[in-house]
């Protein structure tokens, strides 16, 4: 396994100055699983002031105190960032996130006892290869079990986000959740956590290697009902078997995640999660000739998606994009019958690649027919090879010159002239002006 030299040197620099130091947490866990760690966190007996003195003053590194009250310093060492934390024990979590009191120390055993799960409480000496395991994390890795450190009820009471982290780690690692740990989650599904932290965990689940399993665990635990009741409502909502042999709306959504290439882009993942969120409220009056259908579920769903994303404090750009993807996802199937101008605008939309993949997953997870997808994929290839869209032949100034006063009619006339231009029925400015005259007098 390729280990960055800087990750070893950071520990060596601390050891040279008589401060015990180890790799800790996810890096050790991933190495034992044979996976390449994304980052290497370090735990040390050095106090934050010592860390800053060593790396900033003596070695000229950039340092950031990202968690001063908790002894965490980020250090940029030879071009790579490391999070270096002082060994500590925590007392009390009245706000269910931060310890009321932190005591620095030099005993990794006490530091391990404050961590969330045994597989994240391992220490490794990169200079000798020795692994310190005070909580049974190594055995749990071998057994592929996710277990809370100590009393799971206490661990989850300290920080409710750990319940979501348990689901994420179990899914992405392919581990079973220890019985007592699972029972503690199910016994109290309250999530007294900021929307921003929930958003971050949700995105990690959806864009990770196993979003389907994460969503299944969220629902089975009861957590999904707490922070995404609109998605939880999709379970049990029947669909017409001739179009959806896979089952209910929630099952269909899970299958889309299963079929998607990983990792999924965040916008696509959110669109998959929410694309059918309008079906439950539209299902009551949805029987035509004995067949289940969901009239206007895409429009209703776009509004629900917007509410969900705003509740979780997503940016306006994300809210607008995902809402548009949900709103338009049923119109894509009509692409072969669209006027040329509308089709040109569709494939020129910056969101079109996501629209296209959402449509592919939607079809693949239901009836399996991909003719429309293939048609659009070809149109998109042609679009990429074609020159950019031509500039409009006329604008509002031309309409004013014709004696028309600005108003809603402007958009209607300019839109129809633009459609003619993109359709190829007009090709010159004179033809565009003549068309505008006809529309004005219609």
PDB file of C-alpha atoms in Angstrom, residues 417 419-432:
ATOM      1  CA  UNK A 417     -39.510  34.051 -33.328  1.00  0.00           C
ATOM      2  CA  UNK A 419     -38.511  28.950 -31.961  1.00  0.00           C
ATOM      3  CA  UNK A 420     -38.810  29.609 -35.717  1.00  0.00           C
ATOM      4  CA  UNK A 421     -35.103  30.420 -35.896  1.00  0.00           C
ATOM      5  CA  UNK A 422     -34.071  27.239 -34.079  1.00  0.00           C
ATOM      6  CA  UNK A 423     -36.551  25.194 -36.111  1.00  0.00           C
ATOM      7  CA  UNK A 424     -34.887  26.487 -39.276  1.00  0.00           C
ATOM      8  CA  UNK A 425     -38.088  28.025 -40.665  1.00  0.00           C
ATOM      9  CA  UNK A 426     -36.467  31.490 -40.658  1.00  0.00           C
ATOM     10  CA  UNK A 427     -32.787  32.179 -41.230  1.00  0.00           C
ATOM     11  CA  UNK A 428     -32.294  35.929 -41.599  1.00  0.00           C
ATOM     12  CA  UNK A 429     -32.950  39.121 -39.679  1.00  0.00           C
ATOM     13  CA  UNK A 430     -35.439  40.287 -42.337  1.00  0.00           C
ATOM     14  CA  UNK A 431     -37.396  37.054 -42.012  1.00  0.00           C
ATOM     15  CA  UNK A 432     -37.391  37.452 -38.224  1.00  0.00           C
TER      16      UNK A 432
END
